[in-house]
Every structure is written in structure tokens, then in C-alpha cells.
Coordinates of C-alpha atoms in Angstrom, one line a residue:
Chain A
M129 CA -10.7 8.1 -23.5
F130 CA -10.3 9.4 -20.0
N131 CA -11.2 13.0 -19.7
L132 CA -12.5 15.1 -16.9
K133 CA -14.7 17.3 -19.1
R134 CA -17.9 16.3 -17.3
I135 CA -16.5 17.0 -13.9
S136 CA -16.3 20.5 -12.6
T137 CA -14.2 20.7 -9.6
L138 CA -13.8 23.6 -7.2
A139 CA -10.3 22.3 -6.4
S140 CA -7.6 22.1 -9.0
I141 CA -7.1 18.9 -10.9
I142 CA -4.0 18.2 -8.8
L143 CA -6.2 17.9 -5.8
L144 CA -7.8 14.8 -7.3
C145 CA -4.6 12.9 -6.6
I146 CA -4.6 13.7 -3.0
P147 CA -6.5 11.2 -0.7
M148 CA -9.9 12.7 0.2
T149 CA -9.3 12.5 3.9
T150 CA -6.4 15.0 3.7
S151 CA -8.1 17.4 1.4
A152 CA -10.2 20.0 3.1
E153 CA -11.4 21.2 -0.2
E154 CA -14.5 19.7 -1.8
I155 CA -14.6 18.0 -5.0
K156 CA -18.0 18.6 -6.8
T157 CA -18.9 16.5 -9.6
S158 CA -21.7 17.0 -12.2
G159 CA -21.6 14.1 -14.6
G160 CA -24.9 12.5 -13.8
T161 CA -28.0 12.7 -16.0
A162 CA -31.4 13.6 -14.6
M163 CA -33.9 10.8 -14.4
E164 CA -37.6 11.1 -15.3
Q165 CA -40.1 9.9 -12.7
S166 CA -41.4 7.3 -15.2
E167 CA -37.9 5.8 -15.4
I168 CA -37.5 5.7 -11.7
D169 CA -40.9 3.9 -11.4
K170 CA -39.7 1.3 -13.8
W171 CA -36.9 0.3 -11.6
S172 CA -38.5 0.8 -8.1
I173 CA -39.2 -2.7 -6.9
T174 CA -38.2 -2.3 -3.2
I175 CA -41.0 -2.6 -0.7
Y176 CA -40.6 -1.0 2.7
P177 CA -41.9 -2.4 6.1
D178 CA -44.5 0.4 6.3
G179 CA -46.0 -0.9 3.0
R180 CA -44.4 1.9 0.8
N181 CA -44.2 0.9 -2.8
L182 CA -46.6 -2.1 -2.6
P183 CA -48.3 -2.6 -5.9
D184 CA -52.0 -3.1 -6.7
G185 CA -53.3 -6.6 -6.8
S186 CA -54.4 -9.1 -4.2
G187 CA -54.4 -12.8 -3.3
T188 CA -55.3 -15.4 -0.7
A189 CA -53.6 -18.5 0.7
K190 CA -56.2 -20.6 -1.1
I191 CA -55.1 -19.2 -4.5
G192 CA -51.5 -19.3 -3.5
K193 CA -51.5 -23.1 -2.6
P194 CA -51.8 -24.4 -6.3
L195 CA -49.2 -21.8 -7.4
Y196 CA -46.9 -23.0 -4.7
E197 CA -47.3 -26.7 -5.6
D198 CA -46.7 -25.9 -9.2
Q199 CA -43.7 -23.5 -8.9
C200 CA -42.1 -23.8 -5.5
V201 CA -42.5 -27.2 -4.0
D202 CA -39.7 -28.9 -5.8
C203 CA -37.2 -26.8 -4.0
H204 CA -39.0 -25.6 -0.8
G205 CA -40.7 -29.0 -0.1
V206 CA -44.3 -29.9 0.8
D207 CA -45.9 -27.2 3.0
G208 CA -42.7 -25.2 3.0
D209 CA -40.5 -27.7 4.9
K210 CA -37.9 -30.4 4.2
G211 CA -36.8 -29.1 0.8
I212 CA -33.4 -28.3 -0.7
A213 CA -34.0 -24.6 -0.2
P214 CA -34.7 -22.5 3.0
R215 CA -37.6 -23.5 5.2
L216 CA -40.6 -21.2 4.8
V217 CA -42.3 -22.5 8.0
G218 CA -41.8 -23.6 11.5
Q219 CA -39.8 -22.7 14.6
M220 CA -36.2 -21.5 14.5
G221 CA -33.7 -24.2 15.6
Y222 CA -31.8 -27.3 14.4
Q223 CA -34.0 -29.7 12.5
E224 CA -33.7 -33.4 13.3
W225 CA -34.1 -34.5 9.7
N226 CA -31.1 -32.4 8.6
P227 CA -29.2 -30.4 11.4
H228 CA -27.8 -27.9 9.0
P229 CA -27.4 -24.4 10.5
L230 CA -29.0 -22.8 7.4
L231 CA -32.1 -25.0 7.8
A232 CA -32.3 -23.8 11.4
L233 CA -33.6 -20.6 10.0
T234 CA -37.2 -20.1 8.9
V235 CA -39.3 -17.4 7.3
A236 CA -41.6 -17.6 10.4
A237 CA -38.9 -15.8 12.3
W238 CA -38.6 -12.9 9.9
P239 CA -39.6 -9.6 11.5
N240 CA -41.5 -8.2 8.5
T241 CA -44.1 -9.5 6.1
T242 CA -43.4 -6.9 3.4
T243 CA -40.0 -8.6 2.9
I244 CA -41.7 -11.9 2.0
F245 CA -43.6 -10.1 -0.8
D246 CA -40.5 -8.1 -1.8
Y247 CA -38.2 -11.1 -2.0
I248 CA -40.5 -13.5 -3.9
R249 CA -41.3 -10.8 -6.4
R250 CA -37.6 -9.9 -7.2
G251 CA -36.1 -13.4 -6.8
M252 CA -38.3 -16.4 -6.9
P253 CA -38.7 -18.9 -8.4
H254 CA -35.0 -19.0 -8.1
H255 CA -34.3 -20.3 -11.7
S256 CA -36.7 -17.9 -13.4
P257 CA -37.3 -14.9 -11.2
K258 CA -39.7 -12.0 -12.1
T259 CA -42.1 -14.2 -13.9
L260 CA -45.0 -13.9 -11.3
S261 CA -47.8 -11.4 -11.4
D262 CA -48.2 -9.1 -8.5
S263 CA -51.4 -10.9 -7.5
D264 CA -49.5 -14.2 -7.7
V265 CA -47.0 -12.8 -5.3
Y266 CA -49.7 -11.7 -2.9
A267 CA -51.2 -15.1 -3.1
L268 CA -47.9 -16.9 -2.4
T269 CA -47.1 -14.5 0.4
A270 CA -50.5 -15.4 1.9
Y271 CA -49.9 -19.1 1.5
I272 CA -46.6 -18.9 3.5
L273 CA -48.2 -16.7 6.1
H274 CA -51.1 -19.3 6.3
L275 CA -48.7 -22.2 6.6
N276 CA -47.4 -20.4 9.6
N277 CA -50.8 -19.9 11.1
L278 CA -50.6 -16.2 10.9
I279 CA -53.6 -15.6 8.6
G280 CA -56.6 -17.6 7.5
E281 CA -57.0 -19.4 4.2
N282 CA -59.4 -16.7 2.7
D283 CA -57.8 -13.6 4.2
V284 CA -57.0 -11.2 1.3
L285 CA -53.6 -9.7 1.2
D286 CA -53.1 -6.4 -0.7
R287 CA -51.2 -3.1 -0.4
E288 CA -53.3 -2.2 2.7
T289 CA -53.5 -5.5 4.6
L290 CA -50.1 -7.0 4.2
K291 CA -48.3 -4.5 6.3
E292 CA -50.8 -4.8 9.1
I293 CA -49.9 -8.5 9.9
E294 CA -47.6 -8.6 12.8
M295 CA -44.8 -11.3 12.6
P296 CA -44.1 -12.9 15.9
Y297 CA -40.5 -11.9 15.9
K298 CA -41.1 -8.2 15.2
D299 CA -40.8 -7.5 18.9
K300 CA -37.8 -9.7 19.4
S301 CA -35.7 -8.1 16.7
F302 CA -33.4 -5.1 17.2
S303 CA -30.9 -3.1 15.2
A304 CA -27.3 -3.5 16.2
W305 CA -26.5 -0.3 14.3
D306 CA -28.8 1.6 16.7
L307 CA -28.3 -0.2 19.9
E308 CA -24.7 -1.2 19.7
E309 CA -23.2 1.6 17.6
G310 CA -25.6 4.4 18.7
G311 CA -26.1 5.1 15.0
E312 CA -22.5 6.3 14.6
I313 CA -19.3 5.1 13.0
R314 CA -17.3 4.2 16.2
G315 CA -14.2 2.4 17.2
K316 CA -15.8 0.3 20.0
P317 CA -19.4 -0.9 20.3
L318 CA -21.3 0.8 23.1
N319 CA -21.9 -2.4 25.1
S320 CA -18.2 -3.4 25.3
Q321 CA -16.4 -2.3 28.5
Chain B
M5 CA 24.9 -12.6 -33.5
H6 CA 22.0 -14.7 -34.7
V7 CA 20.6 -15.9 -38.0
V8 CA 17.2 -17.2 -38.8
K9 CA 16.8 -21.0 -39.4
N10 CA 14.2 -20.8 -42.2
K11 CA 11.7 -18.3 -43.3
T12 CA 7.9 -18.8 -42.7
Q13 CA 4.9 -16.5 -43.4
D14 CA 5.3 -15.2 -39.8
Q15 CA 8.5 -13.6 -40.6
V16 CA 7.4 -10.3 -42.0
E17 CA 10.2 -8.1 -43.1
V18 CA 9.9 -4.6 -41.7
A19 CA 13.0 -3.3 -43.6
K20 CA 15.4 -4.4 -46.2
G21 CA 18.1 -6.9 -45.4
G22 CA 15.9 -9.2 -43.4
L23 CA 14.9 -7.2 -40.5
L24 CA 11.8 -8.9 -39.2
D25 CA 8.7 -7.9 -37.4
R26 CA 9.8 -8.9 -33.9
R27 CA 6.4 -9.6 -32.4
R28 CA 5.2 -11.8 -35.3
F29 CA 8.5 -13.6 -35.2
L30 CA 8.2 -14.4 -31.5
L31 CA 4.6 -15.4 -31.8
S32 CA 5.5 -17.8 -34.7
G33 CA 7.6 -19.8 -32.3
A34 CA 10.5 -19.8 -34.7
T35 CA 13.9 -20.1 -33.1
F36 CA 17.3 -18.6 -33.7
L37 CA 20.4 -20.5 -34.5
S38 CA 23.5 -19.6 -32.7
V39 CA 26.4 -18.5 -34.7
A40 CA 29.6 -20.0 -33.5
G41 CA 32.2 -17.6 -32.2
V42 CA 35.4 -17.4 -34.2
S43 CA 37.6 -18.6 -31.3
Q44 CA 35.4 -21.7 -30.6
I45 CA 37.9 -24.3 -31.8
A46 CA 40.8 -22.5 -30.1
S47 CA 39.2 -22.2 -26.8
Q48 CA 37.5 -25.6 -26.6
S49 CA 40.0 -27.0 -24.2
H50 CA 39.0 -24.3 -21.7
A51 CA 35.2 -24.7 -22.2
K52 CA 33.2 -25.2 -19.2
D53 CA 31.2 -28.4 -19.0
F54 CA 27.5 -27.2 -19.4
S55 CA 26.1 -30.7 -19.7
K56 CA 25.1 -30.7 -16.1
F57 CA 23.1 -27.5 -16.4
P58 CA 19.4 -28.0 -16.3
D59 CA 17.5 -27.6 -19.6
H60 CA 16.0 -24.2 -18.9
M61 CA 19.6 -22.7 -18.7
L62 CA 20.4 -24.4 -22.0
T63 CA 17.2 -23.5 -24.2
P64 CA 15.5 -20.3 -24.4
G65 CA 12.0 -20.3 -22.8
F66 CA 8.5 -19.5 -24.2
P67 CA 7.4 -16.1 -25.3
S68 CA 5.4 -13.8 -23.0
E69 CA 1.6 -14.1 -22.9
D70 CA -1.1 -11.6 -23.5
Y71 CA -2.5 -12.4 -20.0
G72 CA -0.2 -14.2 -17.7
V73 CA -1.2 -17.1 -15.6
P74 CA 0.5 -18.8 -12.6
S75 CA 3.2 -21.4 -13.0
E76 CA 1.9 -24.8 -14.1
Y77 CA 3.7 -26.1 -10.9
E78 CA 1.2 -24.1 -8.8
N79 CA -1.8 -25.6 -10.5
H80 CA -2.9 -27.0 -7.2
V81 CA -3.4 -23.6 -5.7
K82 CA -7.1 -23.1 -6.3
R83 CA -10.2 -21.8 -4.6
L84 CA -12.1 -24.3 -2.6
P85 CA -15.7 -24.7 -3.9
E86 CA -18.6 -24.8 -1.3
E87 CA -22.1 -25.9 -1.6
V88 CA -25.0 -23.9 -0.1
Y89 CA -28.4 -25.5 0.0
G90 CA -29.1 -28.0 -2.8
S91 CA -30.3 -25.7 -5.6
A92 CA -26.9 -25.3 -7.5
I93 CA -27.8 -21.6 -8.1
I94 CA -26.1 -20.5 -4.9
T95 CA -22.3 -21.2 -5.3
A96 CA -19.2 -20.2 -3.2
A97 CA -15.5 -20.5 -3.6
F98 CA -13.0 -19.9 -0.7
T99 CA -9.5 -18.5 -0.7
P100 CA -6.7 -21.0 -0.1
L101 CA -5.2 -18.9 2.6
D102 CA -2.6 -21.5 3.6
Q103 CA -1.1 -21.5 0.2
L104 CA -0.6 -17.7 -0.1
N105 CA 1.5 -15.1 1.5
G106 CA 1.5 -11.4 2.0
I107 CA -1.8 -9.4 2.3
I108 CA -3.0 -9.2 -1.1
T109 CA -5.2 -12.0 -2.8
P110 CA -4.8 -12.5 -6.6
A111 CA -8.3 -11.6 -8.1
G112 CA -8.8 -15.1 -9.3
L113 CA -8.4 -16.6 -5.8
H114 CA -10.5 -13.9 -4.1
F115 CA -13.3 -15.7 -2.3
S116 CA -16.8 -15.2 -3.7
V117 CA -20.3 -16.2 -2.8
H118 CA -23.2 -15.9 -5.2
H119 CA -26.8 -16.2 -4.1
N120 CA -28.1 -16.0 -7.7
G121 CA -25.2 -17.0 -10.0
I122 CA -22.8 -14.6 -11.6
P123 CA -24.5 -12.3 -14.0
D124 CA -22.8 -11.5 -17.4
I125 CA -23.2 -7.7 -17.8
A126 CA -21.9 -5.8 -20.7
P127 CA -20.9 -2.4 -19.5
E128 CA -23.2 -0.7 -22.1
N129 CA -26.2 -2.6 -20.6
H130 CA -25.5 -1.2 -17.1
Q131 CA -26.3 2.0 -15.4
F132 CA -26.1 3.3 -11.8
M133 CA -28.8 5.5 -10.4
I134 CA -29.5 7.4 -7.2
H135 CA -33.1 8.4 -6.4
G136 CA -35.5 8.7 -3.4
L137 CA -34.9 11.4 -0.9
V138 CA -32.6 13.4 -3.1
E139 CA -32.9 16.8 -4.8
N140 CA -32.1 15.4 -8.2
A141 CA -32.6 11.8 -9.1
L142 CA -29.6 11.0 -11.3
K143 CA -28.1 8.2 -13.4
W144 CA -24.7 7.6 -14.7
S145 CA -23.3 5.2 -17.4
V146 CA -20.3 3.1 -16.6
E147 CA -18.2 5.3 -18.9
D148 CA -19.4 8.4 -17.1
L149 CA -18.1 7.1 -13.7
L150 CA -14.9 5.9 -15.2
N151 CA -14.1 9.4 -15.8
Y152 CA -14.7 10.5 -12.2
P153 CA -12.0 11.2 -9.6
M154 CA -11.1 7.9 -7.9
V155 CA -9.1 6.8 -4.9
S156 CA -7.3 3.5 -4.2
R157 CA -7.4 1.7 -0.8
F158 CA -6.1 -1.6 0.5
H159 CA -8.8 -3.4 2.3
F160 CA -9.9 -6.8 3.5
L161 CA -13.3 -8.2 2.5
E162 CA -14.8 -10.9 4.7
C163 CA -18.0 -12.8 4.5
S164 CA -20.1 -12.7 7.8
G165 CA -20.1 -16.5 7.5
N166 CA -16.4 -16.8 7.5
S167 CA -14.9 -19.3 10.1
A168 CA -18.5 -20.6 10.7
P169 CA -17.3 -24.3 10.9
N170 CA -15.5 -23.5 14.1
I171 CA -18.7 -22.3 15.7
I172 CA -21.2 -24.8 14.2
S173 CA -19.2 -27.9 14.8
D174 CA -18.9 -29.1 18.4
K175 CA -15.7 -31.0 17.6
P176 CA -13.0 -29.1 15.6
L177 CA -13.0 -30.2 12.0
D178 CA -9.7 -31.4 10.5
W179 CA -9.8 -29.0 7.6
T180 CA -7.3 -26.6 6.1
C181 CA -7.0 -23.0 7.0
G182 CA -8.6 -22.0 3.7
H183 CA -11.5 -24.3 4.1
I184 CA -12.3 -23.0 7.5
H185 CA -11.3 -19.3 7.2
G186 CA -11.1 -18.7 3.5
Q187 CA -13.9 -16.2 3.2
I188 CA -11.5 -13.4 3.6
S189 CA -9.3 -11.9 1.0
G190 CA -7.4 -8.7 0.5
S191 CA -7.1 -6.3 -2.5
L192 CA -6.4 -2.8 -3.6
W193 CA -9.8 -1.5 -4.5
T194 CA -10.0 1.5 -6.8
G195 CA -13.1 3.6 -7.4
V196 CA -15.2 6.7 -6.9
P197 CA -16.0 7.8 -3.4
L198 CA -19.7 7.5 -2.9
K199 CA -19.9 10.9 -1.3
Y200 CA -19.2 12.7 -4.6
L201 CA -22.3 10.9 -6.1
L202 CA -24.5 11.4 -3.1
D203 CA -23.6 15.1 -3.0
E204 CA -24.2 15.4 -6.7
A205 CA -27.8 14.0 -6.2
G206 CA -28.2 16.2 -3.0
I207 CA -29.5 14.3 0.0
K208 CA -32.7 15.6 1.6
P209 CA -32.6 16.4 5.3
N210 CA -34.7 13.2 6.1
G211 CA -32.5 10.9 4.1
E212 CA -30.6 8.6 6.4
W213 CA -30.5 5.3 4.7
A214 CA -29.3 3.9 1.3
M215 CA -31.1 0.9 -0.2
C216 CA -28.3 -0.5 -2.3
E217 CA -29.3 -3.0 -5.0
G218 CA -27.4 -5.2 -7.3
A219 CA -28.3 -6.1 -11.0
D220 CA -28.1 -9.9 -10.4
S221 CA -31.2 -12.0 -11.0
A222 CA -32.7 -11.6 -7.5
N223 CA -31.4 -8.0 -7.1
H224 CA -29.6 -8.5 -3.9
V225 CA -30.3 -5.6 -1.5
R226 CA -28.5 -4.3 1.6
N227 CA -29.5 -1.1 3.5
I228 CA -26.6 1.0 4.5
P229 CA -26.5 4.0 6.8
L230 CA -25.6 7.2 4.7
K231 CA -23.0 8.0 7.5
K232 CA -21.1 4.8 6.4
L233 CA -21.3 5.7 2.6
Y234 CA -20.0 9.2 3.4
D235 CA -17.4 7.9 5.7
D236 CA -15.3 5.6 3.4
A237 CA -17.4 3.7 0.9
I238 CA -16.5 3.7 -2.8
I239 CA -17.9 2.3 -6.0
A240 CA -15.1 0.1 -7.0
F241 CA -14.1 -0.3 -10.7
Y242 CA -10.7 -1.8 -10.3
Q243 CA -9.3 -4.6 -8.1
N244 CA -5.5 -4.9 -7.9
G245 CA -5.1 -2.6 -10.8
E246 CA -7.4 -4.4 -13.3
R247 CA -11.1 -4.0 -13.8
I248 CA -13.0 -6.0 -11.3
R249 CA -14.0 -9.5 -12.4
P250 CA -17.6 -10.7 -13.0
D251 CA -17.6 -12.7 -9.8
Q252 CA -16.6 -9.5 -8.0
G253 CA -19.3 -7.4 -9.5
Y254 CA -18.2 -6.3 -13.1
P255 CA -18.7 -3.7 -14.1
M256 CA -19.1 -2.0 -10.7
R257 CA -19.6 -2.9 -7.1
L258 CA -20.1 -1.1 -3.9
F259 CA -17.2 -1.4 -1.4
C260 CA -17.9 -0.8 2.3
P261 CA -14.5 -1.2 4.1
G262 CA -14.7 -3.2 7.3
Y263 CA -18.4 -4.3 6.9
E264 CA -19.6 -7.9 6.3
G265 CA -19.0 -8.9 2.7
N266 CA -22.5 -8.8 1.2
M267 CA -22.8 -5.1 2.2
S268 CA -20.3 -4.4 -0.6
V269 CA -23.2 -5.0 -3.1
K270 CA -21.8 -6.5 -6.3
W271 CA -23.1 -5.4 -9.8
L272 CA -24.4 -2.2 -8.1
H273 CA -27.1 -0.5 -10.2
R274 CA -29.4 1.4 -7.8
I275 CA -29.3 3.4 -4.6
E276 CA -32.6 4.6 -3.1
I277 CA -32.3 7.2 -0.3
S278 CA -34.7 6.6 2.4
D279 CA -35.6 7.5 6.0
I280 CA -35.7 3.9 7.1
P281 CA -34.0 0.7 5.9
S282 CA -36.2 -1.5 3.6
Q283 CA -35.6 -4.7 5.6
S284 CA -34.3 -6.8 2.8
K285 CA -34.5 -10.6 2.7
D286 CA -30.9 -11.0 3.8
E287 CA -31.6 -8.6 6.7
Q288 CA -34.3 -10.9 7.9
S289 CA -32.5 -14.3 7.6
L290 CA -29.0 -15.2 6.4
Y291 CA -27.2 -12.0 7.6
M292 CA -28.8 -11.5 10.9
D293 CA -27.6 -13.1 14.1
V294 CA -29.8 -14.9 16.7
T295 CA -28.8 -14.1 20.3
S296 CA -28.5 -16.6 23.0
D297 CA -31.9 -15.4 24.4
G298 CA -33.6 -15.9 21.1
R299 CA -33.7 -12.3 19.7
I300 CA -33.0 -11.3 16.2
R301 CA -29.9 -9.0 15.9
Q302 CA -30.2 -7.2 12.7
Y303 CA -27.8 -4.6 11.0
S304 CA -24.7 -5.9 12.7
Y305 CA -22.3 -4.8 10.0
T306 CA -18.8 -4.6 11.4
M307 CA -16.4 -7.5 11.0
E308 CA -14.6 -7.4 14.3
V309 CA -10.9 -7.8 15.2
K310 CA -9.6 -11.2 14.3
S311 CA -6.5 -13.2 13.4
V312 CA -5.4 -16.6 12.0
I313 CA -2.1 -18.3 11.6
T314 CA -1.8 -19.5 8.1
K315 CA 1.7 -21.2 8.6
P316 CA 1.7 -23.7 10.1
S317 CA -2.0 -24.5 9.8
G318 CA -4.5 -27.3 9.3
K319 CA -3.3 -30.3 7.4
Q320 CA 0.1 -29.1 7.0
G321 CA 3.1 -30.9 8.5
L322 CA 6.3 -30.0 10.3
P323 CA 8.9 -32.4 9.0
E324 CA 11.2 -32.3 12.1
S325 CA 11.9 -30.4 15.2
G326 CA 13.7 -27.1 14.7
L327 CA 13.3 -23.5 13.8
Y328 CA 10.2 -22.3 12.1
E329 CA 8.6 -19.0 11.2
I330 CA 5.0 -18.7 12.4
S331 CA 3.1 -16.5 10.0
G332 CA -0.5 -15.3 9.8
F333 CA -2.6 -12.2 9.4
A334 CA -4.9 -10.0 11.5
W335 CA -7.5 -7.5 10.6
S336 CA -10.3 -5.3 12.1
G337 CA -13.4 -3.9 10.5
R338 CA -13.1 -0.9 12.8
G339 CA -9.5 0.3 12.0
K340 CA -5.9 -0.8 12.2
V341 CA -4.4 -3.8 14.0
N342 CA -2.5 -2.7 17.0
K343 CA -1.0 -6.0 18.3
V344 CA -1.0 -9.6 17.6
E345 CA 0.0 -12.0 20.5
V346 CA 1.0 -15.5 19.7
S347 CA 1.1 -18.5 22.1
A348 CA 3.0 -21.8 21.5
D349 CA 1.7 -23.4 24.6
G350 CA -2.0 -23.3 24.1
G351 CA -2.6 -19.8 25.5
K352 CA -0.6 -20.1 28.7
T353 CA 2.1 -17.6 27.7
W354 CA 2.0 -15.0 25.0
A355 CA 4.5 -13.0 23.0
N356 CA 4.0 -10.1 20.6
A357 CA 4.4 -11.0 17.0
H358 CA 6.2 -8.8 14.6
L359 CA 3.7 -6.7 12.5
E360 CA 4.9 -6.5 8.9
G361 CA 4.0 -3.0 7.7
P362 CA 2.4 -1.1 6.3
V363 CA -0.4 -1.5 8.9
M364 CA -3.5 -0.1 7.3
D365 CA -7.0 0.7 8.1
K366 CA -9.5 -2.2 7.8
C367 CA -6.8 -4.2 5.9
M368 CA -5.0 -7.4 6.6
T369 CA -1.8 -7.1 8.5
R370 CA 0.8 -10.0 8.2
F371 CA 2.4 -11.0 11.5
T372 CA 5.3 -13.4 12.0
I373 CA 7.4 -14.7 14.9
P374 CA 10.2 -17.2 14.9
W375 CA 9.5 -20.5 16.7
Q376 CA 11.8 -23.3 17.8
W377 CA 9.7 -26.4 17.8
D378 CA 11.0 -29.0 20.3
G379 CA 9.1 -31.8 18.6
K380 CA 6.5 -32.2 21.4
E381 CA 2.8 -31.9 21.2
T382 CA 1.6 -28.3 21.6
V383 CA -1.0 -25.8 20.5
L384 CA -0.4 -22.5 18.6
V385 CA -2.8 -19.6 19.2
S386 CA -3.0 -16.1 17.9
R387 CA -5.0 -13.2 19.4
A388 CA -5.3 -9.8 17.9
T389 CA -6.1 -6.4 19.4
D390 CA -7.1 -3.3 17.2
E391 CA -6.3 0.3 17.7
F392 CA -9.4 0.8 19.7
G393 CA -8.5 -1.9 22.2
N394 CA -11.0 -4.3 20.9
V395 CA -9.6 -7.9 21.5
Q396 CA -10.6 -11.3 20.0
P397 CA -12.9 -13.2 22.4
T398 CA -12.4 -16.9 23.2
R399 CA -14.6 -19.3 21.3
A400 CA -16.5 -20.1 24.6
D401 CA -17.2 -16.4 25.2
W402 CA -18.4 -16.0 21.6
V403 CA -20.7 -19.0 21.6
S404 CA -22.2 -18.0 24.9
R405 CA -23.6 -14.8 23.2
F406 CA -25.6 -16.5 20.4
A407 CA -28.1 -19.2 19.7
R408 CA -26.3 -22.5 19.0
F409 CA -27.0 -22.4 15.2
S410 CA -26.1 -18.7 14.8
H411 CA -22.8 -18.5 13.1
G412 CA -22.2 -15.2 11.5
H413 CA -19.5 -12.7 12.7
N414 CA -17.3 -15.3 14.3
N415 CA -14.2 -13.4 15.3
S416 CA -13.1 -15.8 18.1
I417 CA -9.6 -17.0 18.7
N418 CA -8.2 -19.7 16.4
S419 CA -5.7 -22.3 17.3
W420 CA -3.8 -25.2 15.6
H421 CA -2.8 -28.4 17.4
I422 CA 0.8 -29.8 16.6
S423 CA 1.2 -33.5 17.2
P424 CA 4.6 -35.0 18.2
E425 CA 4.7 -36.4 14.5
G426 CA 4.3 -32.7 13.4
K427 CA 0.8 -33.1 12.1
V428 CA -1.1 -29.7 12.3
S429 CA -4.8 -29.8 12.9
N430 CA -7.7 -27.5 13.9
I431 CA -8.4 -27.4 17.7
Y432 CA -10.4 -25.2 20.1
V433 CA -8.7 -23.8 23.2

């Protein structure tokens, strides 16, 4: 069952047993199968903050509201608050009605709008994900942004407009990988003495 | 010499003269009769009195099992279930650290957290692909990768939310060690170094990030610097020698040593190479930190140096004053543990604990120190330092850096209070 026939190695087979850190020689593998672009497209669901990979379609908060009330309200609560799932609206911080640390978080503090679209499309509604159309997802994203007073009820979200909306926390976010590690694997963070 | 009591259909002869198929015989549960030795009567007066021996020394035990399970007398050693939100889809189970020893966690007791339930994936329905900023977009079947060269490494895996109760709660909660700190476990992980696969696909010059995606129902995503994947990441197929279990990502998971647990994306099926991170949902909310001045600290990957005493620990009891062994473990997501200091007077004086080898990179290290308890109230504390000189901060130091509700990456010092009655409970120093 186990054979190395699909692996061509520059080094000898014996080298495979030596931990890679001690081996100066390179192991080259070649067992992968080329993918067609059409197959890649089928799996490519990740949206990037610059809007890369956003699909066609569009929606407004007005269209999103009834969708939300039909498919999301049971878990996320009326107007995106006080549900059994994360808060979609409001300021960060402990909530009086339920001072749970996870409910101190809110989508309003997310640095990127594209992530709202990306996550609803891949994961919501939680019990039956990937059942919404792309336009439904634009509309639900618009509804959440509207609940947070970031866009108007009739503002149209699509592949061009979504990425243009600035989230209030965009400027207040930073990457520890860049700032504390200097983008390198290191033994001590840069800011420690 | 033995004879068979009576023949059943399980006693299949494999040769003449009554030689039986041993396996079927054992499985049938039939038992042998003892043939009395010839000298029995003559030697009876010298026979030892076996009547006081326990039953298990007088009767043969049960046959071996196809897949062994722990002793029924250890049935209480279980993972501790945790609830997250109210939707019942997110579930978690913590490792009962205080009931285990050594540095390896049995697979069935490894902590696990599932945001979208545990998918049931048949290996033939799974494939792994690398595309994006690569010369050749490639895919592999599970079978393909099982035939690739593999490495084995001992590493810890810790959730960024581990020990959160000690941050969130103003008053120390009277919980067990596993309940507070049980989102860390240790295993031998075996798999294919990511760098082979990345090189096979050929990273383009502007490729810096890997968007790593799982095949669970909400396709969990973390973005990981390629530098890390080239450094020491593997696609793990085996845990402690056996294929990884569904709740650890069967048929394959990413393993990023030293990084917060959910970077080691379970059920890994897709990597997209990019110039920037995709800013996944978990990178906006659950797995970012909020600083004390209200900024969002993203991509804080490393689980920093930390230690915890597991014996004695919360809700255990010391029956009387006398000599005890204090035992616990330490780890660092940056490298090896260099030193663990223990205090038996609430942090006034410290002594170096014995580190039980081997001390390995990004792996739990067991420490012990003998302790003569005088029966008076006191506090036990441990403080670890790693090979780069990183030291565990105090709880107060840690808390001062973050917003009050921010609770990820807590590596602050842990302590246990000992009452004069010998009751052990969680405390802050």
C-alpha cells in the first residue's frame, strides 16, 4: 500500500528518515495533480479585503431585513442584538443584560466589510450554511451595516461598493505579526525588553 | 497441561488430534480446565494457602480487545464539556489535566473546540489543493499524501482561549485545573512538511500568505505567513501513532507548532497563496485581542511561555502535612522551556524545579519538585522562562495590557491556595 513511486527525490530514500532540519539536501516531491481553472473556481469562495473574488449580484438593507427576520433572528436576536449567537450590532464592551465576554464583541468592531459577506456566504445560517444566493448575502450584509448606521437603507452593495465602506475600527486595528514580530519567526517579540 | 471442557462451534480444529484455532477459541470465551499434577495428593500438606489471594490471581482474565480502552476504574477521567453561545452547534471539551501525567495526552482526551460541529469525512471524499500565487495549481488525494515523506514531532496544542476564566473572573473561580487550563494537550504529530507541497506547487515571488481552509460546514479559515509554513508546519495524518480522529481533523489537519490552536486548521482541504491575508471571520472577532487602549490586535499567533501546576491543583486535597511531590508542566510557543521556578510561599521565594527530559521545542515539559507541607495555609506558584528569556507575566501585568473583556492568549502566572485543611483552590497572586 505504501510506496514512494510518485515521489522523486534528489536525495536517497534513506534521507527521508533524517529530520529535515539536519538534512541540507532537498526532498522534491511530484505527486500532485494539476488543477484546471474551472475546478479552482468551483472552490474559490474566499473574499479579500480589497474586494478580490466578490461575486456578481447586489442587495440593499431593505431587501435584507425580511431575509434576516426569516432566517437569522432566532439566533442573533431582533436587530442583531440580545440573541444566543454573537452580536451583530453595537459598541464593544460588556453588556448589562448578559456580561459574557463573547457578547462583548460585535460585528461593528470588525475592521473589514468584505469579511461579513465572506462569512455569511460560507457559514450562515449556522444550521444550513451555503443556502443563500449571492444577492441574499449582499442584502444581509447591507442590513447588518445599516443596523450599525454605516449605510442607508437603500444603498446598494455589490462587488464594487462593498469594499469602499470604511469600518470604524479599520484604523484602530493592527497586525501583531508585522508590528510585534517584524514579519519574521523570532524568539522574542520586538516590543519586549 | 490443559484439556478443553466441552466443544462448541467456536472450537475449530486446525489439525488432527484436537489442535484448535487459538483466536476463535479465545474469542469464544471458553475456558480451560486444569489438569491436576500427579503429586497433588502427596504434596497437599505443603500446599500454600491461596484462599486469601485476590480473585484476579486465582482466575484467568479476559481476552485482549481489538481496540483497547482504559480501565473501568478510570471511567471518571473524562473530557470536560463546555458550552459556547447557545446554539448547540459550537461545542468544546477540555482535557482533564489534573488526572493525567507525563506530557502526552491520549487522543480521546485531547481538548477540542468545534465552531461548526465535527464533520464526518470519508477519505475518498476529501482532497487537498494549493492554488493562487503558484506556478502550478495542484491537488492531492489523501492516498497520494499518505505516500509522501513524513516527519514526527512532539508538540503542544493550545487554544488562544485557554485559561480565560482566570482573566475574565475578578474573583478566582474554584474550579479544577482541567476546567480552567484544559485547552492544552500534547501529542506526537506525524505528517508531511508543508514545504514539500509548497515547493511542488512553486510559490510566485509575490506570494507571502497562505489562506488555509477547512472542509467543515462553515469552512473555517486562518491566514498564515508562508514563513511559518516553511519553518515547521506539517499536514498531520497521525496523532500518537494512529490516524487523527474526526474531532482532530480526520483525514488531515494543518499543524502549526506553537501557534494558537485554530491556526492548525482541521479537515484542511485548501490553501490559496496570496500577497495579503484574507481577513477571515475569526481574524475579526474571536481570535483577535483588544488592547487596553481599544485597538484591535490581529494576527497574534504565538502562544507565549506558560506553566501550570497539575498536582496539587484545584479541588484536590492534601490529606495531611508531610512530603509531597509538586508536579506540573511548562511550554512556550517560541521554543524550549529553559527554567521553571516554583514558590511555596505565594511568590516570596522561588526554587528551580527539576525539568523532566526530553525538553523539546514547542512541547510540554514536565517539572517536579519535592515539597514538605507543614500543614499551614500557603500558596503554590509556578513561573516559566523559555530559551529566549521570555518570562510569564503576573496576572496584573497581563490584564493591564488588554481591554477587560479581552481574554485570548493568557499566559500569566497561575497559583493554587492551600488551606490548613489541605483544600486546594484557584487563587490570584
